[in-house]
Amino acid sequence: MTSENTLLEEFVQREYAHGFVTDIEADAIAPGLSEDVVRLISSKKNEPEWLLQWRLKAYRHWLTLEEPNWHNVKYPPIDYQASIYYSAPKQRPKLNSLDEVDPILLETYEKLGISLHEQKILANVAVDAVFDSVSIATTYRETLEKHGVIFRPFSEAVHDHPELVKKYLGSVVPYSDNFFASLNSAVFSDGSFCYIPKGVRCPMELSTYFRINAQNTGQFERTLIIAEEGAYVSYLEGCTAPKRDENQLHAAVVELVALDDAQIKYSTVQNWYPGDAEGKGGIYNFVTKRGACRGQNSKISWTQVETGSAITWKYPSVILQGDNSVGEFYSVAVTANHQQADTGTKMIHIGKNTKSTIISKGISAGVGQNNYRGEVKMMKGATNARNFSQCDSLLIGDRCGAHTFPYIEVRNSTAKVEHEASTSKVGEDQIYYLRQRGLSTEDAVNMIVNGFCKEVYDLLPMEFAVEARKLLSVSLEGSVG
Amino acid sequence: MLEIKNLHARTLDIEILRGINLQVAAGEVHAIMGPNGSGKSTLAHVIAGRDDYEVTQGEILYCGQDLLGMEIETRAAEGIFLAYQYPVEIPGVSNKEFLRIAMNSIRKHHGQPSIKRTEFVSLLKENLSRLGMDKSMMDRSVNEGFSGGEKKRNEILQMAMLQPKLAVLDETDSGLDIDALKIVADGVNALRSPERATIVVTHYQRLLDYIVPDKVHVLAGGKIVRSGDKSLALELEDKGYGFLQELALS
């Protein structure tokens, strides 16, 4: 009788495959945060004065803010003075070609399964590799430039296309948006910048791979994607970090802007180090992601598979401003061991006939706690707007938890909001049934979990769907003997 | 093939099986009948290895091996198949995928390579048509939203695909109309061969009109109180289970 529970306990033992450390000399600044640090980061990046001023405004505003505590996650107070806000591998290459990238870094990415050699890369995916605070390589730049697509490290875009950066930076997530966004705005180091000109369908998937390597270092990247009228882009984001005993902070900001008839598809596979089985270490992932459907008939989709981090705090949102615009959020979030996730989305309907869909799948194992927090707002002008939300939770074992917090606000009587929620347990009867058909317990759980996530997997780009499946099976490895 | 000796099994608080003795040889079909609560289903699940039951005494030998020491999936891979009374739903997993993975898990156990897709598809087609099942059912999630009859047919389909050595059917006839019953029986009869054996657990005699057993055993109070040939099933239908209860008590 007890064996099933013991099996479920054992389920929580798992290996994090990306936990290695790259031994490379870093140019890091001393821990701590002050105006001087903000100035130092800005000067290391040789930034224009306006950007420094923007950072300083953000920093001063941040000082007036309190860390939010409305979320349903628990962690000891973060000492913001103990973190390092800038760390870059030394001999930062002036990148004319990939051959100039430090071989150790290329090797690091090879080990992570991301080849930066163009000929070896997954066909048709351009990669920007961000290592701690800097971008070390961006592939396929020339191919993309032929189509007028700008895809490069944020810090380069500041110099090459200041007018675009100035116009859009902070236009979706203002520096005053929230505690973590303000912090990011003050100290952000690098990230990706993408610009798809009018009428262009980006010829390949764009992808950024974020890697935290240095100890005690926070990663504060900033991503900005702009799709002009009628443009289309599919963007993928992946993340990993070494195993370390102390918690590390990751506070990113992602801004998306879609103009008339433009479409942005943003997919994330987040696999930051989640901490060990006792809950020691792991990344604190406090991220602000927001897209603005500014134009008519524009569309923004967020698809995320979240398996990592000790704490995940993020709500990729869409502001549906243009008439007939569409916002989508598809999410799979896994919390095993001591992981905690408070994640969901916000759909703000402003324009007429705007439509949003939310499909959230939460999986909890061990003593993991999974929270869905979603807000759907129908503003006065949102005539005939529609929302459909579905939140499903799957529990593995009997010590984990799933919670759903939907917030709905409707100010237009023609708008319609639908919300469905379900919670189920990976049933012992399901496992028994599948084992009776010859599957091992682990294969049985994988099959049940994959079935549960199917709706979301079907929406991921092909390579990512395969990756996500593998990731999930590793995440849950050992969760059931 | 199967030898059960003095088997006692219990749940947390109740002893359900109180000394079962049963021998099933290859090529035979045995029917196990009995009133509700007599332990029929428990016996089926103990053979399959369900964790909810604790075996306190006795042993089961399967092809000469100690069955009770084997994991559930090892028993399955070694050829034991249980057709469930209440088949379980697995949302989001297509029937076809499930069948393919199950077959490959068993093949892997025997050191065989995965089944070729073409081979799998033609085997599946053949069995679907034999069982009068629509192929659209293969793209639906395992048992999800299936009617009672569809679920039972789906069990027989799995059995036909997995080709077990020992099939145990747990009240497969319950909830089936007469047409479905015939199809299910045909599926079982198609598997009859000198190398295989079947145990049919049933409450009613009517399934045995279509699956003719070599032996019939009557279970009452956790023991086999009578064994005989197929005529015993008819006798039971005539007299009801009442008189057997008395037999069990005496």
PDB file of C-alpha atoms in Angstrom, chain A residues 193-394:
ATOM      1  CA  PHE A 193      17.070  43.508 -30.130  1.00  0.00           C
ATOM      2  CA  CYS A 194      14.928  42.525 -33.090  1.00  0.00           C
ATOM      3  CA  TYR A 195      13.353  44.732 -35.674  1.00  0.00           C
ATOM      4  CA  ILE A 196      11.275  43.327 -38.507  1.00  0.00           C
ATOM      5  CA  PRO A 197      10.530  45.953 -41.146  1.00  0.00           C
ATOM      6  CA  LYS A 198       7.207  46.524 -42.806  1.00  0.00           C
ATOM      7  CA  GLY A 199       5.792  43.591 -44.706  1.00  0.00           C
ATOM      8  CA  VAL A 200       8.684  41.252 -43.964  1.00  0.00           C
ATOM      9  CA  ARG A 201       8.142  37.723 -42.822  1.00  0.00           C
ATOM     10  CA  CYS A 202      11.308  36.912 -40.917  1.00  0.00           C
ATOM     11  CA  PRO A 203      12.935  34.107 -42.921  1.00  0.00           C
ATOM     12  CA  MET A 204      14.093  32.143 -39.874  1.00  0.00           C
ATOM     13  CA  GLU A 205      13.354  31.638 -36.229  1.00  0.00           C
ATOM     14  CA  LEU A 206      15.213  34.103 -34.031  1.00  0.00           C
ATOM     15  CA  SER A 207      16.544  32.762 -30.798  1.00  0.00           C
ATOM     16  CA  THR A 208      18.385  33.998 -27.741  1.00  0.00           C
ATOM     17  CA  TYR A 209      20.108  31.633 -25.404  1.00  0.00           C
ATOM     18  CA  PHE A 210      20.700  33.047 -21.935  1.00  0.00           C
ATOM     19  CA  ARG A 211      23.391  31.557 -19.770  1.00  0.00           C
ATOM     20  CA  ILE A 212      24.271  32.677 -16.255  1.00  0.00           C
ATOM     21  CA  ASN A 213      27.789  31.511 -15.414  1.00  0.00           C
ATOM     22  CA  ALA A 214      29.510  33.754 -12.871  1.00  0.00           C
ATOM     23  CA  GLN A 215      28.917  33.328  -9.170  1.00  0.00           C
ATOM     24  CA  ASN A 216      26.790  35.764  -7.156  1.00  0.00           C
ATOM     25  CA  THR A 217      25.905  37.499 -10.357  1.00  0.00           C
ATOM     26  CA  GLY A 218      22.481  38.566 -11.371  1.00  0.00           C
ATOM     27  CA  GLN A 219      21.403  38.578 -14.979  1.00  0.00           C
ATOM     28  CA  PHE A 220      19.313  41.521 -16.051  1.00  0.00           C
ATOM     29  CA  GLU A 221      18.708  41.297 -19.711  1.00  0.00           C
ATOM     30  CA  ARG A 222      16.413  43.312 -21.820  1.00  0.00           C
ATOM     31  CA  THR A 223      14.772  42.165 -25.001  1.00  0.00           C
ATOM     32  CA  LEU A 224      12.945  44.390 -27.417  1.00  0.00           C
ATOM     33  CA  ILE A 225      11.119  43.086 -30.463  1.00  0.00           C
ATOM     34  CA  ILE A 226       9.381  45.350 -32.925  1.00  0.00           C
ATOM     35  CA  ALA A 227       7.257  44.036 -35.768  1.00  0.00           C
ATOM     36  CA  GLU A 228       6.302  46.756 -38.209  1.00  0.00           C
ATOM     37  CA  GLU A 229       3.138  46.729 -40.254  1.00  0.00           C
ATOM     38  CA  GLY A 230       2.423  43.287 -41.704  1.00  0.00           C
ATOM     39  CA  ALA A 231       5.646  41.778 -40.337  1.00  0.00           C
ATOM     40  CA  TYR A 232       5.945  38.332 -38.821  1.00  0.00           C
ATOM     41  CA  VAL A 233       8.525  36.873 -36.473  1.00  0.00           C
ATOM     42  CA  SER A 234       8.867  33.772 -34.362  1.00  0.00           C
ATOM     43  CA  TYR A 235      11.282  34.179 -31.490  1.00  0.00           C
ATOM     44  CA  LEU A 236      12.628  31.529 -29.138  1.00  0.00           C
ATOM     45  CA  GLU A 237      14.290  31.951 -25.805  1.00  0.00           C
ATOM     46  CA  GLY A 238      16.228  29.359 -23.790  1.00  0.00           C
ATOM     47  CA  CYS A 239      17.923  29.655 -20.412  1.00  0.00           C
ATOM     48  CA  THR A 240      20.282  27.645 -18.191  1.00  0.00           C
ATOM     49  CA  ALA A 241      22.645  28.251 -15.285  1.00  0.00           C
ATOM     50  CA  PRO A 242      25.238  26.294 -13.261  1.00  0.00           C
ATOM     51  CA  LYS A 243      24.368  24.507 -10.054  1.00  0.00           C
ATOM     52  CA  ARG A 244      25.239  26.702  -7.119  1.00  0.00           C
ATOM     53  CA  ASP A 245      24.313  26.612  -3.478  1.00  0.00           C
ATOM     54  CA  GLU A 246      23.307  30.234  -3.257  1.00  0.00           C
ATOM     55  CA  ASN A 247      20.352  31.763  -4.999  1.00  0.00           C
ATOM     56  CA  GLN A 248      20.970  33.960  -7.995  1.00  0.00           C
ATOM     57  CA  LEU A 249      18.759  36.707  -9.272  1.00  0.00           C
ATOM     58  CA  HIS A 250      17.445  36.964 -12.782  1.00  0.00           C
ATOM     59  CA  ALA A 251      15.243  39.961 -13.463  1.00  0.00           C
ATOM     60  CA  ALA A 252      14.596  40.416 -17.159  1.00  0.00           C
ATOM     61  CA  VAL A 253      12.317  42.671 -19.117  1.00  0.00           C
ATOM     62  CA  VAL A 254      10.882  41.757 -22.488  1.00  0.00           C
ATOM     63  CA  GLU A 255       8.939  44.249 -24.585  1.00  0.00           C
ATOM     64  CA  LEU A 256       7.114  43.377 -27.779  1.00  0.00           C
ATOM     65  CA  VAL A 257       5.483  45.824 -30.147  1.00  0.00           C
ATOM     66  CA  ALA A 258       3.219  44.670 -32.970  1.00  0.00           C
ATOM     67  CA  LEU A 259       1.888  47.269 -35.404  1.00  0.00           C
ATOM     68  CA  ASP A 260      -0.981  46.858 -37.910  1.00  0.00           C
ATOM     69  CA  ASP A 261      -1.364  43.277 -39.145  1.00  0.00           C
ATOM     70  CA  ALA A 262       1.913  42.270 -37.520  1.00  0.00           C
ATOM     71  CA  GLN A 263       2.417  39.026 -35.683  1.00  0.00           C
ATOM     72  CA  ILE A 264       4.909  38.061 -32.988  1.00  0.00           C
ATOM     73  CA  LYS A 265       5.200  34.561 -31.667  1.00  0.00           C
ATOM     74  CA  TYR A 266       7.387  34.396 -28.582  1.00  0.00           C
ATOM     75  CA  SER A 267       8.352  30.994 -27.162  1.00  0.00           C
ATOM     76  CA  THR A 268      10.333  30.311 -24.025  1.00  0.00           C
ATOM     77  CA  VAL A 269      11.878  27.175 -22.696  1.00  0.00           C
ATOM     78  CA  GLN A 270      13.085  28.202 -19.259  1.00  0.00           C
ATOM     79  CA  ASN A 271      15.394  25.779 -17.539  1.00  0.00           C
ATOM     80  CA  TRP A 272      17.306  27.856 -15.007  1.00  0.00           C
ATOM     81  CA  TYR A 273      18.903  25.830 -12.239  1.00  0.00           C
ATOM     82  CA  PRO A 274      15.994  24.968  -9.890  1.00  0.00           C
ATOM     83  CA  GLY A 275      17.983  24.247  -6.729  1.00  0.00           C
ATOM     84  CA  ASP A 276      18.710  20.832  -5.279  1.00  0.00           C
ATOM     85  CA  ALA A 277      16.311  18.305  -3.745  1.00  0.00           C
ATOM     86  CA  GLU A 278      16.479  20.086  -0.377  1.00  0.00           C
ATOM     87  CA  GLY A 279      15.659  23.440  -1.934  1.00  0.00           C
ATOM     88  CA  LYS A 280      19.190  24.838  -1.701  1.00  0.00           C
ATOM     89  CA  GLY A 281      20.277  27.196  -4.443  1.00  0.00           C
ATOM     90  CA  GLY A 282      18.514  27.910  -7.697  1.00  0.00           C
ATOM     91  CA  ILE A 283      17.612  30.974  -9.692  1.00  0.00           C
ATOM     92  CA  TYR A 284      15.097  33.573  -8.563  1.00  0.00           C
ATOM     93  CA  ASN A 285      13.390  34.389 -11.805  1.00  0.00           C
ATOM     94  CA  PHE A 286      11.497  37.690 -11.578  1.00  0.00           C
ATOM     95  CA  VAL A 287      10.592  38.639 -15.065  1.00  0.00           C
ATOM     96  CA  THR A 288       8.353  41.247 -16.672  1.00  0.00           C
ATOM     97  CA  LYS A 289       7.205  40.338 -20.162  1.00  0.00           C
ATOM     98  CA  ARG A 290       4.650  42.358 -22.000  1.00  0.00           C
ATOM     99  CA  GLY A 291       3.518  42.790 -25.556  1.00  0.00           C
ATOM    100  CA  ALA A 292       1.562  45.625 -27.083  1.00  0.00           C
ATOM    101  CA  CYS A 293      -0.754  44.898 -29.983  1.00  0.00           C
ATOM    102  CA  ARG A 294      -0.668  48.525 -31.091  1.00  0.00           C
ATOM    103  CA  GLY A 295      -1.953  47.990 -34.576  1.00  0.00           C
ATOM    104  CA  GLN A 296      -5.205  46.696 -35.941  1.00  0.00           C
ATOM    105  CA  ASN A 297      -5.371  42.943 -36.579  1.00  0.00           C
ATOM    106  CA  SER A 298      -2.068  42.446 -34.839  1.00  0.00           C
ATOM    107  CA  LYS A 299      -1.312  39.328 -32.874  1.00  0.00           C
ATOM    108  CA  ILE A 300       1.030  38.385 -30.056  1.00  0.00           C
ATOM    109  CA  SER A 301       1.410  34.845 -28.714  1.00  0.00           C
ATOM    110  CA  TRP A 302       3.366  33.815 -25.668  1.00  0.00           C
ATOM    111  CA  THR A 303       4.175  30.135 -25.383  1.00  0.00           C
ATOM    112  CA  GLN A 304       6.231  29.087 -22.414  1.00  0.00           C
ATOM    113  CA  VAL A 305       7.539  25.898 -20.894  1.00  0.00           C
ATOM    114  CA  GLU A 306       8.873  26.650 -17.449  1.00  0.00           C
ATOM    115  CA  THR A 307      10.733  23.806 -15.807  1.00  0.00           C
ATOM    116  CA  GLY A 308      13.543  25.593 -13.998  1.00  0.00           C
ATOM    117  CA  SER A 309      14.207  28.255 -11.341  1.00  0.00           C
ATOM    118  CA  ALA A 310      13.742  28.022  -7.600  1.00  0.00           C
ATOM    119  CA  ILE A 311      11.156  30.764  -7.903  1.00  0.00           C
ATOM    120  CA  THR A 312       9.370  31.829 -11.034  1.00  0.00           C
ATOM    121  CA  TRP A 313       7.492  35.097 -10.994  1.00  0.00           C
ATOM    122  CA  LYS A 314       6.294  36.141 -14.382  1.00  0.00           C
ATOM    123  CA  TYR A 315       3.153  37.159 -16.196  1.00  0.00           C
ATOM    124  CA  PRO A 316       3.687  37.550 -19.936  1.00  0.00           C
ATOM    125  CA  SER A 317       0.912  39.914 -20.905  1.00  0.00           C
ATOM    126  CA  VAL A 318      -0.693  41.420 -23.934  1.00  0.00           C
ATOM    127  CA  ILE A 319      -2.217  44.874 -24.262  1.00  0.00           C
ATOM    128  CA  LEU A 320      -4.840  44.553 -26.969  1.00  0.00           C
ATOM    129  CA  GLN A 321      -5.016  48.106 -28.171  1.00  0.00           C
ATOM    130  CA  GLY A 322      -5.603  47.764 -31.907  1.00  0.00           C
ATOM    131  CA  ASP A 323      -9.062  46.735 -33.053  1.00  0.00           C
ATOM    132  CA  ASN A 324      -9.366  43.030 -33.888  1.00  0.00           C
ATOM    133  CA  SER A 325      -6.043  42.288 -32.265  1.00  0.00           C
ATOM    134  CA  VAL A 326      -5.355  38.886 -30.755  1.00  0.00           C
ATOM    135  CA  GLY A 327      -3.441  37.885 -27.633  1.00  0.00           C
ATOM    136  CA  GLU A 328      -2.535  34.345 -26.690  1.00  0.00           C
ATOM    137  CA  PHE A 329      -0.835  32.743 -23.719  1.00  0.00           C
ATOM    138  CA  TYR A 330       0.018  29.063 -23.612  1.00  0.00           C
ATOM    139  CA  SER A 331       1.971  27.830 -20.670  1.00  0.00           C
ATOM    140  CA  VAL A 332       3.335  24.694 -19.088  1.00  0.00           C
ATOM    141  CA  ALA A 333       4.898  25.301 -15.685  1.00  0.00           C
ATOM    142  CA  VAL A 334       6.524  22.544 -13.677  1.00  0.00           C
ATOM    143  CA  THR A 335       7.411  22.781 -10.018  1.00  0.00           C
ATOM    144  CA  ALA A 336       9.184  19.814  -8.482  1.00  0.00           C
ATOM    145  CA  ASN A 337      11.213  19.495  -5.269  1.00  0.00           C
ATOM    146  CA  HIS A 338      11.006  22.869  -3.513  1.00  0.00           C
ATOM    147  CA  GLN A 339      10.340  24.945  -6.607  1.00  0.00           C
ATOM    148  CA  GLN A 340       7.698  27.636  -6.474  1.00  0.00           C
ATOM    149  CA  ALA A 341       5.989  29.288  -9.387  1.00  0.00           C
ATOM    150  CA  ASP A 342       3.618  32.217  -9.412  1.00  0.00           C
ATOM    151  CA  THR A 343       2.943  32.687 -13.070  1.00  0.00           C
ATOM    152  CA  GLY A 344       0.165  33.530 -15.452  1.00  0.00           C
ATOM    153  CA  THR A 345      -0.758  36.339 -17.750  1.00  0.00           C
ATOM    154  CA  LYS A 346      -2.630  39.575 -18.194  1.00  0.00           C
ATOM    155  CA  MET A 347      -4.851  40.323 -21.135  1.00  0.00           C
ATOM    156  CA  ILE A 348      -5.896  43.939 -21.309  1.00  0.00           C
ATOM    157  CA  HIS A 349      -8.598  44.450 -23.925  1.00  0.00           C
ATOM    158  CA  ILE A 350      -8.830  48.043 -25.124  1.00  0.00           C
ATOM    159  CA  GLY A 351      -9.772  47.813 -28.794  1.00  0.00           C
ATOM    160  CA  LYS A 352     -12.941  46.518 -30.413  1.00  0.00           C
ATOM    161  CA  ASN A 353     -13.318  42.827 -31.307  1.00  0.00           C
ATOM    162  CA  THR A 354     -10.144  41.968 -29.523  1.00  0.00           C
ATOM    163  CA  LYS A 355      -9.679  38.332 -28.653  1.00  0.00           C
ATOM    164  CA  SER A 356      -7.533  36.519 -26.138  1.00  0.00           C
ATOM    165  CA  THR A 357      -6.927  32.889 -25.274  1.00  0.00           C
ATOM    166  CA  ILE A 358      -5.215  31.595 -22.170  1.00  0.00           C
ATOM    167  CA  ILE A 359      -4.268  27.952 -21.732  1.00  0.00           C
ATOM    168  CA  SER A 360      -2.261  27.276 -18.611  1.00  0.00           C
ATOM    169  CA  LYS A 361      -1.014  23.856 -17.512  1.00  0.00           C
ATOM    170  CA  GLY A 362       0.585  23.625 -14.087  1.00  0.00           C
ATOM    171  CA  ILE A 363       2.357  20.477 -12.941  1.00  0.00           C
ATOM    172  CA  SER A 364       3.426  20.079  -9.329  1.00  0.00           C
ATOM    173  CA  ALA A 365       5.550  17.317  -7.854  1.00  0.00           C
ATOM    174  CA  GLY A 366       7.484  16.865  -4.621  1.00  0.00           C
ATOM    175  CA  VAL A 367       6.613  19.796  -2.378  1.00  0.00           C
ATOM    176  CA  GLY A 368       6.458  22.150  -5.366  1.00  0.00           C
ATOM    177  CA  GLN A 369       3.884  24.935  -5.330  1.00  0.00           C
ATOM    178  CA  ASN A 370       2.346  26.094  -8.565  1.00  0.00           C
ATOM    179  CA  ASN A 371       0.208  29.210  -8.775  1.00  0.00           C
ATOM    180  CA  TYR A 372      -1.664  30.477 -11.777  1.00  0.00           C
ATOM    181  CA  ARG A 373      -2.407  34.173 -11.526  1.00  0.00           C
ATOM    182  CA  GLY A 374      -4.212  35.713 -14.433  1.00  0.00           C
ATOM    183  CA  GLU A 375      -5.959  38.965 -15.096  1.00  0.00           C
ATOM    184  CA  VAL A 376      -8.446  39.628 -17.853  1.00  0.00           C
ATOM    185  CA  LYS A 377      -9.568  43.228 -18.238  1.00  0.00           C
ATOM    186  CA  MET A 378     -12.224  44.404 -20.652  1.00  0.00           C
ATOM    187  CA  MET A 379     -12.020  48.184 -20.903  1.00  0.00           C
ATOM    188  CA  LYS A 380     -14.909  50.460 -21.865  1.00  0.00           C
ATOM    189  CA  GLY A 381     -14.039  50.517 -25.559  1.00  0.00           C
ATOM    190  CA  ALA A 382     -13.593  46.769 -25.868  1.00  0.00           C
ATOM    191  CA  THR A 383     -16.829  46.166 -27.719  1.00  0.00           C
ATOM    192  CA  ASN A 384     -17.408  42.514 -28.559  1.00  0.00           C
ATOM    193  CA  ALA A 385     -14.120  41.510 -27.014  1.00  0.00           C
ATOM    194  CA  ARG A 386     -13.698  37.859 -26.120  1.00  0.00           C
ATOM    195  CA  ASN A 387     -11.559  35.957 -23.714  1.00  0.00           C
ATOM    196  CA  PHE A 388     -11.304  32.261 -23.080  1.00  0.00           C
ATOM    197  CA  SER A 389      -9.181  30.988 -20.202  1.00  0.00           C
ATOM    198  CA  GLN A 390      -8.460  27.432 -19.226  1.00  0.00           C
ATOM    199  CA  CYS A 391      -6.263  26.565 -16.259  1.00  0.00           C
ATOM    200  CA  ASP A 392      -5.481  22.958 -15.571  1.00  0.00           C
ATOM    201  CA  SER A 393      -3.366  21.673 -12.733  1.00  0.00           C
ATOM    202  CA  LEU A 394      -1.820  18.258 -12.411  1.00  0.00           C
TER     203      LEU A 394
END
